[in-house]
Amino acid sequence: MKVLIVEDETELSQSIAKFLSSEAFICEQAYTYDAALDKICMHDYDCILLDISLPDGTGLQLLEKLKALKKNNGVIIVSAKNSIDDKISGLNLGADDYLAKPFHMAELTARVQAIVRRRNFNGSNILEFNEIRIDTNAFTVHVSGKAVALTRKEYELLIFLISNKNKVISKNAIAEHLTGDAAEVMDNFDFIYAHMKNLKKKLADAGSQDYIKTVYGLGYKFTA
Amino acid sequence: MRLLNVSLKSFLYYSMLLVLIGIPASFLSIRAISEKEIDNGLHRQQEEFVEHIKNFEYLEDIAVDLRVFDELAYDQEIQPADRYYEGETFRTIAVYDSIDREVNPYREVTSYFVVRNQVYKLAIRTSLVESKALVIVISIVQTILMILLLGGFLLINSSLSKKIWNPFYKTLSKLKAYELNKKEPFQYEDSNIAEFDDLNAAIRSLTNKNMEVFQQQKEFIENASHELQTPLAIFQSKLDLLMQDEALTEEQAALVKDLINTNQRLSKLNKSLLLLSKIENEQFIDKEAIDVTQLLHDSIAHYQELTGNGATNILQASPYMLHGNKTLTDILINNLVRNAFQHTAQYDQIRIYLENGILSIENPGEPFKEGGERIFDRFYKESNHKASTGLGLAIVKKICDLSGYTLTYIYRDGRHIFSVKF
C-alpha cells in the first residue's frame, strides 16, 4: 500500500515515513505543494497525509486538485491549527479524517489503516490476525469462528492494538485513543489496565492465544 | 469635589467679600459725598447771607432787626459775640423737632461777621433727614444692583461652566463604559472646543494603541501555541520511533516513558492554552439549540465507560434546551464532569442535577486547603495530579463569563459542588 506524506517539516515527515514503512506501507514524501502536486498527478496512492500549511500553497488547494483529478485515494489532514473551520472545509473537500498535531504514531497508523481498509474492501471491512477476525462493518469479533462479546472500549482497544501489531504502543497513546478528543485525559491509567485485563480474559476464554504483551513500563505490544 | 464647584466656590467667596465690603463702603462714601454737598450749600448760604446783611448796614437799628430775624428764622441763629473768629466751623448736631416729636440730625455752619462794629456769630442749619433718607435709598438701590449683578454672574458662570464642561463629562462617561476587548475604537462627538477635541483624540489614540497591544498579546498566545504544535509533534514522533527499539534496556525504557509522559503534559498544556485563547478570541460564536440533558448523558456515559463504573443514579435531570455554542457547551460540561470523576474514587457518589436551567455537579472529597477561592484561576492546582494542567476549570470559567452563565463553587457536607446557572 502506498502512502504519500505531504509535510514541510522534514523531521516529522521522516519519522512518519520510518514508522509507517515498518508496516506494510510504501511511503513517499513531498515537502512542498509543487512536489506533492507532481507526485499526485503521476502516481496513485492509497492514502495521502496532508499538512494544511505548506510553504508554497495549502493542503486545502491540493484537496481541490485531487477532487478535480478524480483520484480515489484516502486523505488524512494533519494540521497544527486544530481549527474547526479547517476541519470542516477539509472534510467537505473530500478528506476522510483530520488529525491535530501533536499526535501519537500509533494513532496515525490506526487511522491510515482504517481508511485503507474502507477503500480497498469496498465496505466489507475485515481485519484478521491469526485466529482473530474482526468485521469492522458489523462490529463483530470472532476467535476461530466463535463470536466474542466485547464492550465498545474493548473493541476499540483490540482494533487499535491489531492496527499497530508488532509495535510498542504507549499507554498515553491508548488512553488518548480511548478518550477521544478531550484536551485533558484522565490522569491515571488504571482504566487501561481494567479494559486490557477484560479484553485479554475474553480473548483467552474464546480460545485465542495471548498476543498482548507488556513492554516494561512503556506500554503494550500486540505480537504473535 | 467637582470641578464646577471649585470654580464656583472661589467666585462665591469673592462675591460675598465684595458685598460685605461694598455695601458699607458705598453707604459711607455716599454719605460723605452728600455731607460735602450740604457743607458747600451751607457755606454758600452763609456767604450770601453775610453779603446780604452788608447791604443793609446803613440801617440804624440793624441790631434789633437781626435779633428779630434770629427769633423768626427757624434754621438760623444770629447772636452778638464778644470776639471775631476767622473761618467757618461745620458740625452735626441733634435738634428736637417739635412737629415730628423726635430728635433729628442737623448740619450746622458757624461763622462770625461784623456789622456796625458789632461782632455777630452766625449759625445756619440744614436738616439731614432728607439727605439721610437719600443716602439710605441710594445705598439700598446700590446693594440690590450689586447682589443682582453678582447673583447673575454666579448663575451665568455656573450654567456656562456646565455647558463648557459638558463634552468633558461625556468623554468621561464614555471612557468609563469603554471595554478594551470589545474591539471597537473609542467613539466621541466633536465639541468645537480645541482642548476637549485634543483630549478626545489623545484618548482615542491611546485606546487604539492599547487595543492593538491587547489584540497582539491575545494573538501571540494563540500563534505561539500553534507554532509549538509542530515541534511537539516531531518530538512525539521520535519518541514513538525510539520506543520501537528492541535493544532498549529496562532503564532506558523507563527514561523513554518519562519523556513520553512529559511530552504528553506539554501537549495537553499547549492544547488547553490554545483552547483558552481561542475562547478569548471569540472564535466560537455560532449559536444553536443544544440539548443539555443529552450532552450530560453522553459525557457521563463516556467517563463511566472509562472508569468502568455503571451507577445509574448519577444524573437527575429534567429536559433542558439551551441556545448557545455547541462546542463551548460541550467543553463546559465535559470539563465539569471530568473534574468530578478525576477528583473522587467513589464514582457512584457523584451527583449531577439539572433543573430549571441550573446545573450542579457534586463529588465527595476533602475540602481545599485554601478554601477554593482561587479554584478558577489559571494554573491553580490543589491536587498533585500530574495530568492536570490547572486550566480545566479556568476554561469553564472563561466559557461561563463569555456566555453570561453564573458559575459558583461551594463546599458542603464533605462535597465539592459546582453550579452553573445557564
mmCIF file of N, CA and C in Angstrom, chain A residues 42-130:
data_model
loop_
_atom_site.group_PDB
_atom_site.id
_atom_site.type_symbol
_atom_site.label_atom_id
_atom_site.label_comp_id
_atom_site.label_asym_id
_atom_site.label_seq_id
_atom_site.Cartn_x
_atom_site.Cartn_y
_atom_site.Cartn_z
ATOM 1 N N MET A 42 1.249 11.984 -11.063
ATOM 2 C CA MET A 42 1.937 10.864 -11.697
ATOM 3 C C MET A 42 1.598 9.508 -11.098
ATOM 4 N N HIS A 43 1.297 9.476 -9.808
ATOM 5 C CA HIS A 43 1.089 8.183 -9.164
ATOM 6 C C HIS A 43 -0.276 8.113 -8.492
ATOM 7 N N ASP A 44 -0.654 6.885 -8.186
ATOM 8 C CA ASP A 44 -1.848 6.688 -7.374
ATOM 9 C C ASP A 44 -1.424 6.247 -5.984
ATOM 10 N N TYR A 45 -2.088 6.783 -4.985
ATOM 11 C CA TYR A 45 -1.768 6.416 -3.603
ATOM 12 C C TYR A 45 -3.011 5.865 -2.934
ATOM 13 N N ASP A 46 -2.784 5.036 -1.920
ATOM 14 C CA ASP A 46 -3.921 4.554 -1.145
ATOM 15 C C ASP A 46 -4.353 5.614 -0.142
ATOM 16 N N CYS A 47 -3.332 6.274 0.397
ATOM 17 C CA CYS A 47 -3.654 7.285 1.414
ATOM 18 C C CYS A 47 -2.659 8.437 1.317
ATOM 19 N N ILE A 48 -3.169 9.631 1.490
ATOM 20 C CA ILE A 48 -2.302 10.817 1.486
ATOM 21 C C ILE A 48 -2.429 11.510 2.838
ATOM 22 N N LEU A 49 -1.266 11.748 3.470
ATOM 23 C CA LEU A 49 -1.264 12.530 4.705
ATOM 24 C C LEU A 49 -0.970 13.961 4.309
ATOM 25 N N LEU A 50 -1.859 14.869 4.657
ATOM 26 C CA LEU A 50 -1.790 16.217 4.117
ATOM 27 C C LEU A 50 -1.677 17.261 5.219
ATOM 28 N N ASP A 51 -0.559 18.003 5.181
ATOM 29 C CA ASP A 51 -0.415 19.133 6.100
ATOM 30 C C ASP A 51 -1.127 20.327 5.477
ATOM 31 N N ILE A 52 -1.850 21.073 6.279
ATOM 32 C CA ILE A 52 -2.600 22.212 5.712
ATOM 33 C C ILE A 52 -1.674 23.330 5.273
ATOM 34 N N SER A 53 -0.724 23.694 6.161
ATOM 35 C CA SER A 53 0.131 24.831 5.795
ATOM 36 C C SER A 53 1.440 24.353 5.186
ATOM 37 N N LEU A 54 1.598 24.701 3.915
ATOM 38 C CA LEU A 54 2.809 24.356 3.175
ATOM 39 C C LEU A 54 3.462 25.663 2.731
ATOM 40 N N PRO A 55 4.781 25.629 2.467
ATOM 41 C CA PRO A 55 5.430 26.896 2.107
ATOM 42 C C PRO A 55 4.857 27.537 0.842
ATOM 43 N N ASP A 56 4.460 26.740 -0.144
ATOM 44 C CA ASP A 56 4.035 27.339 -1.409
ATOM 45 C C ASP A 56 2.577 27.029 -1.753
ATOM 46 N N GLY A 57 1.777 26.795 -0.734
ATOM 47 C CA GLY A 57 0.364 26.525 -1.004
ATOM 48 C C GLY A 57 -0.276 25.957 0.238
ATOM 49 N N THR A 58 -1.525 25.525 0.103
ATOM 50 C CA THR A 58 -2.174 24.920 1.263
ATOM 51 C C THR A 58 -2.643 23.510 0.912
ATOM 52 N N GLY A 59 -2.796 22.720 1.944
ATOM 53 C CA GLY A 59 -3.287 21.366 1.760
ATOM 54 C C GLY A 59 -4.691 21.363 1.172
ATOM 55 N N LEU A 60 -5.449 22.439 1.502
ATOM 56 C CA LEU A 60 -6.815 22.508 1.001
ATOM 57 C C LEU A 60 -6.828 22.663 -0.526
ATOM 58 N N GLN A 61 -5.832 23.420 -1.054
ATOM 59 C CA GLN A 61 -5.726 23.562 -2.515
ATOM 60 C C GLN A 61 -5.430 22.215 -3.164
ATOM 61 N N LEU A 62 -4.560 21.450 -2.486
ATOM 62 C CA LEU A 62 -4.237 20.119 -3.004
ATOM 63 C C LEU A 62 -5.472 19.224 -3.026
ATOM 64 N N LEU A 63 -6.294 19.384 -1.993
ATOM 65 C CA LEU A 63 -7.523 18.598 -1.922
ATOM 66 C C LEU A 63 -8.412 18.879 -3.130
ATOM 67 N N GLU A 64 -8.480 20.189 -3.484
ATOM 68 C CA GLU A 64 -9.295 20.570 -4.637
ATOM 69 C C GLU A 64 -8.752 19.936 -5.921
ATOM 70 N N LYS A 65 -7.424 19.928 -6.048
ATOM 71 C CA LYS A 65 -6.793 19.305 -7.228
ATOM 72 C C LYS A 65 -7.142 17.813 -7.279
ATOM 73 N N LEU A 66 -7.030 17.173 -6.120
ATOM 74 C CA LEU A 66 -7.314 15.737 -6.044
ATOM 75 C C LEU A 66 -8.728 15.454 -6.494
ATOM 76 N N LYS A 67 -9.643 16.330 -6.061
ATOM 77 C CA LYS A 67 -11.038 16.167 -6.421
ATOM 78 C C LYS A 67 -11.201 16.319 -7.937
ATOM 79 N N ALA A 68 -10.493 17.341 -8.477
ATOM 80 C CA ALA A 68 -10.567 17.600 -9.918
ATOM 81 C C ALA A 68 -9.984 16.428 -10.719
ATOM 82 N N LEU A 69 -8.938 15.826 -10.179
ATOM 83 C CA LEU A 69 -8.281 14.705 -10.868
ATOM 84 C C LEU A 69 -9.055 13.393 -10.677
ATOM 85 N N LYS A 70 -10.098 13.440 -9.858
ATOM 86 C CA LYS A 70 -10.929 12.270 -9.568
ATOM 87 C C LYS A 70 -10.107 11.088 -9.066
ATOM 88 N N LYS A 71 -9.201 11.393 -8.141
ATOM 89 C CA LYS A 71 -8.350 10.343 -7.571
ATOM 90 C C LYS A 71 -9.114 9.611 -6.480
ATOM 91 N N ASN A 72 -8.932 8.335 -6.438
ATOM 92 C CA ASN A 72 -9.646 7.553 -5.440
ATOM 93 C C ASN A 72 -8.717 7.163 -4.288
ATOM 94 N N ASN A 73 -8.237 8.191 -3.623
ATOM 95 C CA ASN A 73 -7.347 7.861 -2.502
ATOM 96 C C ASN A 73 -7.915 8.437 -1.203
ATOM 97 N N GLY A 74 -7.520 7.838 -0.114
ATOM 98 C CA GLY A 74 -7.928 8.372 1.185
ATOM 99 C C GLY A 74 -7.046 9.561 1.542
ATOM 100 N N VAL A 75 -7.597 10.502 2.303
ATOM 101 C CA VAL A 75 -6.810 11.669 2.723
ATOM 102 C C VAL A 75 -7.005 11.900 4.218
ATOM 103 N N ILE A 76 -5.883 12.025 4.903
ATOM 104 C CA ILE A 76 -5.949 12.438 6.304
ATOM 105 C C ILE A 76 -5.266 13.792 6.417
ATOM 106 N N ILE A 77 -6.006 14.778 6.884
ATOM 107 C CA ILE A 77 -5.397 16.092 7.081
ATOM 108 C C ILE A 77 -4.669 16.086 8.419
ATOM 109 N N VAL A 78 -3.421 16.526 8.368
ATOM 110 C CA VAL A 78 -2.621 16.626 9.591
ATOM 111 C C VAL A 78 -2.301 18.098 9.772
ATOM 112 N N SER A 79 -2.836 18.695 10.834
ATOM 113 C CA SER A 79 -2.667 20.138 10.957
ATOM 114 C C SER A 79 -2.265 20.544 12.365
ATOM 115 N N ALA A 80 -1.472 21.603 12.413
ATOM 116 C CA ALA A 80 -1.084 22.152 13.714
ATOM 117 C C ALA A 80 -2.154 23.095 14.223
ATOM 118 N N LYS A 81 -3.067 23.446 13.351
ATOM 119 C CA LYS A 81 -4.020 24.506 13.709
ATOM 120 C C LYS A 81 -5.177 24.001 14.556
ATOM 121 N N ASN A 82 -5.591 22.786 14.334
ATOM 122 C CA ASN A 82 -6.749 22.219 15.025
ATOM 123 C C ASN A 82 -7.926 23.190 15.010
ATOM 124 N N SER A 83 -8.108 23.834 13.858
ATOM 125 C CA SER A 83 -9.228 24.771 13.802
ATOM 126 C C SER A 83 -10.425 24.072 13.173
ATOM 127 N N ILE A 84 -11.574 24.394 13.737
ATOM 128 C CA ILE A 84 -12.808 23.723 13.299
ATOM 129 C C ILE A 84 -13.109 24.056 11.846
ATOM 130 N N ASP A 85 -12.800 25.306 11.476
ATOM 131 C CA ASP A 85 -13.070 25.729 10.096
ATOM 132 C C ASP A 85 -12.276 24.888 9.101
ATOM 133 N N ASP A 86 -10.969 24.726 9.405
ATOM 134 C CA ASP A 86 -10.115 23.910 8.535
ATOM 135 C C ASP A 86 -10.647 22.487 8.451
ATOM 136 N N LYS A 87 -11.062 22.000 9.611
ATOM 137 C CA LYS A 87 -11.554 20.628 9.685
ATOM 138 C C LYS A 87 -12.779 20.460 8.790
ATOM 139 N N ILE A 88 -13.716 21.408 8.933
ATOM 140 C CA ILE A 88 -14.953 21.322 8.165
ATOM 141 C C ILE A 88 -14.689 21.475 6.675
ATOM 142 N N SER A 89 -13.868 22.494 6.305
ATOM 143 C CA SER A 89 -13.636 22.679 4.865
ATOM 144 C C SER A 89 -12.846 21.503 4.299
ATOM 145 N N GLY A 90 -11.937 20.944 5.108
ATOM 146 C CA GLY A 90 -11.176 19.778 4.664
ATOM 147 C C GLY A 90 -12.077 18.580 4.410
ATOM 148 N N LEU A 91 -12.955 18.328 5.368
ATOM 149 C CA LEU A 91 -13.848 17.175 5.227
ATOM 150 C C LEU A 91 -14.831 17.389 4.079
ATOM 151 N N ASN A 92 -15.256 18.649 3.910
ATOM 152 C CA ASN A 92 -16.152 18.953 2.789
ATOM 153 C C ASN A 92 -15.473 18.744 1.447
ATOM 154 N N LEU A 93 -14.154 18.986 1.413
ATOM 155 C CA LEU A 93 -13.419 18.822 0.165
ATOM 156 C C LEU A 93 -13.033 17.366 -0.083
ATOM 157 N N GLY A 94 -13.500 16.474 0.761
ATOM 158 C CA GLY A 94 -13.293 15.057 0.492
ATOM 159 C C GLY A 94 -12.235 14.380 1.338
ATOM 160 N N ALA A 95 -11.719 15.085 2.339
ATOM 161 C CA ALA A 95 -10.770 14.421 3.227
ATOM 162 C C ALA A 95 -11.532 13.400 4.077
ATOM 163 N N ASP A 96 -10.852 12.311 4.453
ATOM 164 C CA ASP A 96 -11.534 11.269 5.213
ATOM 165 C C ASP A 96 -11.417 11.478 6.709
ATOM 166 N N ASP A 97 -10.339 12.135 7.106
ATOM 167 C CA ASP A 97 -10.093 12.240 8.538
ATOM 168 C C ASP A 97 -9.261 13.486 8.816
ATOM 169 N N TYR A 98 -9.210 13.838 10.076
ATOM 170 C CA TYR A 98 -8.488 15.042 10.477
ATOM 171 C C TYR A 98 -7.744 14.722 11.762
ATOM 172 N N LEU A 99 -6.455 14.968 11.760
ATOM 173 C CA LEU A 99 -5.642 14.654 12.936
ATOM 174 C C LEU A 99 -4.865 15.897 13.330
ATOM 175 N N ALA A 100 -5.020 16.333 14.582
ATOM 176 C CA ALA A 100 -4.338 17.545 15.031
ATOM 177 C C ALA A 100 -2.971 17.196 15.597
ATOM 178 N N LYS A 101 -1.996 18.028 15.276
ATOM 179 C CA LYS A 101 -0.667 17.858 15.846
ATOM 180 C C LYS A 101 -0.688 18.351 17.285
ATOM 181 N N PRO A 102 0.072 17.802 18.174
ATOM 182 C CA PRO A 102 0.887 16.586 18.015
ATOM 183 C C PRO A 102 0.016 15.341 18.174
ATOM 184 N N PHE A 103 0.465 14.267 17.561
ATOM 185 C CA PHE A 103 -0.310 13.022 17.630
ATOM 186 C C PHE A 103 0.644 11.860 17.891
ATOM 187 N N HIS A 104 0.073 10.740 18.312
ATOM 188 C CA HIS A 104 0.878 9.541 18.507
ATOM 189 C C HIS A 104 0.946 8.788 17.190
ATOM 190 N N MET A 105 2.103 8.227 16.892
ATOM 191 C CA MET A 105 2.280 7.476 15.650
ATOM 192 C C MET A 105 1.290 6.308 15.569
ATOM 193 N N ALA A 106 1.032 5.707 16.724
ATOM 194 C CA ALA A 106 0.097 4.579 16.743
ATOM 195 C C ALA A 106 -1.280 5.025 16.292
ATOM 196 N N GLU A 107 -1.660 6.239 16.700
ATOM 197 C CA GLU A 107 -2.957 6.785 16.318
ATOM 198 C C GLU A 107 -3.011 6.998 14.808
ATOM 199 N N LEU A 108 -1.915 7.561 14.293
ATOM 200 C CA LEU A 108 -1.853 7.815 12.846
ATOM 201 C C LEU A 108 -1.952 6.498 12.076
ATOM 202 N N THR A 109 -1.191 5.492 12.516
ATOM 203 C CA THR A 109 -1.211 4.186 11.844
ATOM 204 C C THR A 109 -2.622 3.610 11.834
ATOM 205 N N ALA A 110 -3.270 3.689 13.000
ATOM 206 C CA ALA A 110 -4.618 3.128 13.105
ATOM 207 C C ALA A 110 -5.564 3.818 12.139
ATOM 208 N N ARG A 111 -5.414 5.127 12.048
ATOM 209 C CA ARG A 111 -6.321 5.880 11.162
ATOM 210 C C ARG A 111 -6.028 5.584 9.695
ATOM 211 N N VAL A 112 -4.739 5.504 9.340
ATOM 212 C CA VAL A 112 -4.375 5.203 7.944
ATOM 213 C C VAL A 112 -4.950 3.831 7.581
ATOM 214 N N GLN A 113 -4.785 2.879 8.488
ATOM 215 C CA GLN A 113 -5.267 1.528 8.195
ATOM 216 C C GLN A 113 -6.782 1.480 8.065
ATOM 217 N N ALA A 114 -7.455 2.269 8.900
ATOM 218 C CA ALA A 114 -8.916 2.290 8.828
ATOM 219 C C ALA A 114 -9.360 2.791 7.458
ATOM 220 N N ILE A 115 -8.674 3.831 6.981
ATOM 221 C CA ILE A 115 -9.040 4.397 5.678
ATOM 222 C C ILE A 115 -8.724 3.418 4.548
ATOM 223 N N VAL A 116 -7.544 2.827 4.624
ATOM 224 C CA VAL A 116 -7.148 1.874 3.573
ATOM 225 C C VAL A 116 -8.125 0.694 3.542
ATOM 226 N N ARG A 117 -8.515 0.253 4.753
ATOM 227 C CA ARG A 117 -9.486 -0.841 4.848
ATOM 228 C C ARG A 117 -10.781 -0.476 4.143
ATOM 229 N N ARG A 118 -11.254 0.709 4.454
ATOM 230 C CA ARG A 118 -12.508 1.150 3.860
ATOM 231 C C ARG A 118 -12.396 1.255 2.336
ATOM 232 N N ARG A 119 -11.251 1.752 1.854
ATOM 233 C CA ARG A 119 -11.077 1.955 0.410
ATOM 234 C C ARG A 119 -10.934 0.628 -0.345
ATOM 235 N N ASN A 120 -10.101 -0.238 0.232
ATOM 236 C CA ASN A 120 -9.728 -1.444 -0.503
ATOM 237 C C ASN A 120 -10.817 -2.492 -0.566
ATOM 238 N N PHE A 121 -11.615 -2.577 0.490
ATOM 239 C CA PHE A 121 -12.567 -3.685 0.526
ATOM 240 C C PHE A 121 -13.983 -3.246 0.221
ATOM 241 N N ASN A 122 -14.090 -2.058 -0.296
ATOM 242 C CA ASN A 122 -15.386 -1.557 -0.699
ATOM 243 C C ASN A 122 -16.468 -1.792 0.351
ATOM 244 N N GLY A 123 -16.155 -1.469 1.523
ATOM 245 C CA GLY A 123 -17.176 -1.535 2.560
ATOM 246 C C GLY A 123 -17.165 -2.814 3.362
ATOM 247 N N SER A 124 -16.557 -3.875 2.850
ATOM 248 C CA SER A 124 -16.522 -5.076 3.681
ATOM 249 C C SER A 124 -15.200 -5.066 4.429
ATOM 250 N N ASN A 125 -15.244 -4.600 5.628
ATOM 251 C CA ASN A 125 -14.017 -4.346 6.377
ATOM 252 C C ASN A 125 -13.673 -5.511 7.287
ATOM 253 N N ILE A 126 -12.727 -6.272 6.847
ATOM 254 C CA ILE A 126 -12.313 -7.405 7.669
ATOM 255 C C ILE A 126 -10.874 -7.201 8.103
ATOM 256 N N LEU A 127 -10.666 -7.375 9.396
ATOM 257 C CA LEU A 127 -9.328 -7.242 9.955
ATOM 258 C C LEU A 127 -8.991 -8.590 10.586
ATOM 259 N N GLU A 128 -7.864 -9.175 10.141
ATOM 260 C CA GLU A 128 -7.562 -10.524 10.640
ATOM 261 C C GLU A 128 -6.189 -10.591 11.266
ATOM 262 N N PHE A 129 -6.096 -11.337 12.336
ATOM 263 C CA PHE A 129 -4.801 -11.619 12.948
ATOM 264 C C PHE A 129 -4.860 -13.053 13.480
ATOM 265 N N ASN A 130 -4.160 -13.938 12.746
ATOM 266 C CA ASN A 130 -4.242 -15.359 13.097
ATOM 267 C C ASN A 130 -5.686 -15.801 13.296
#
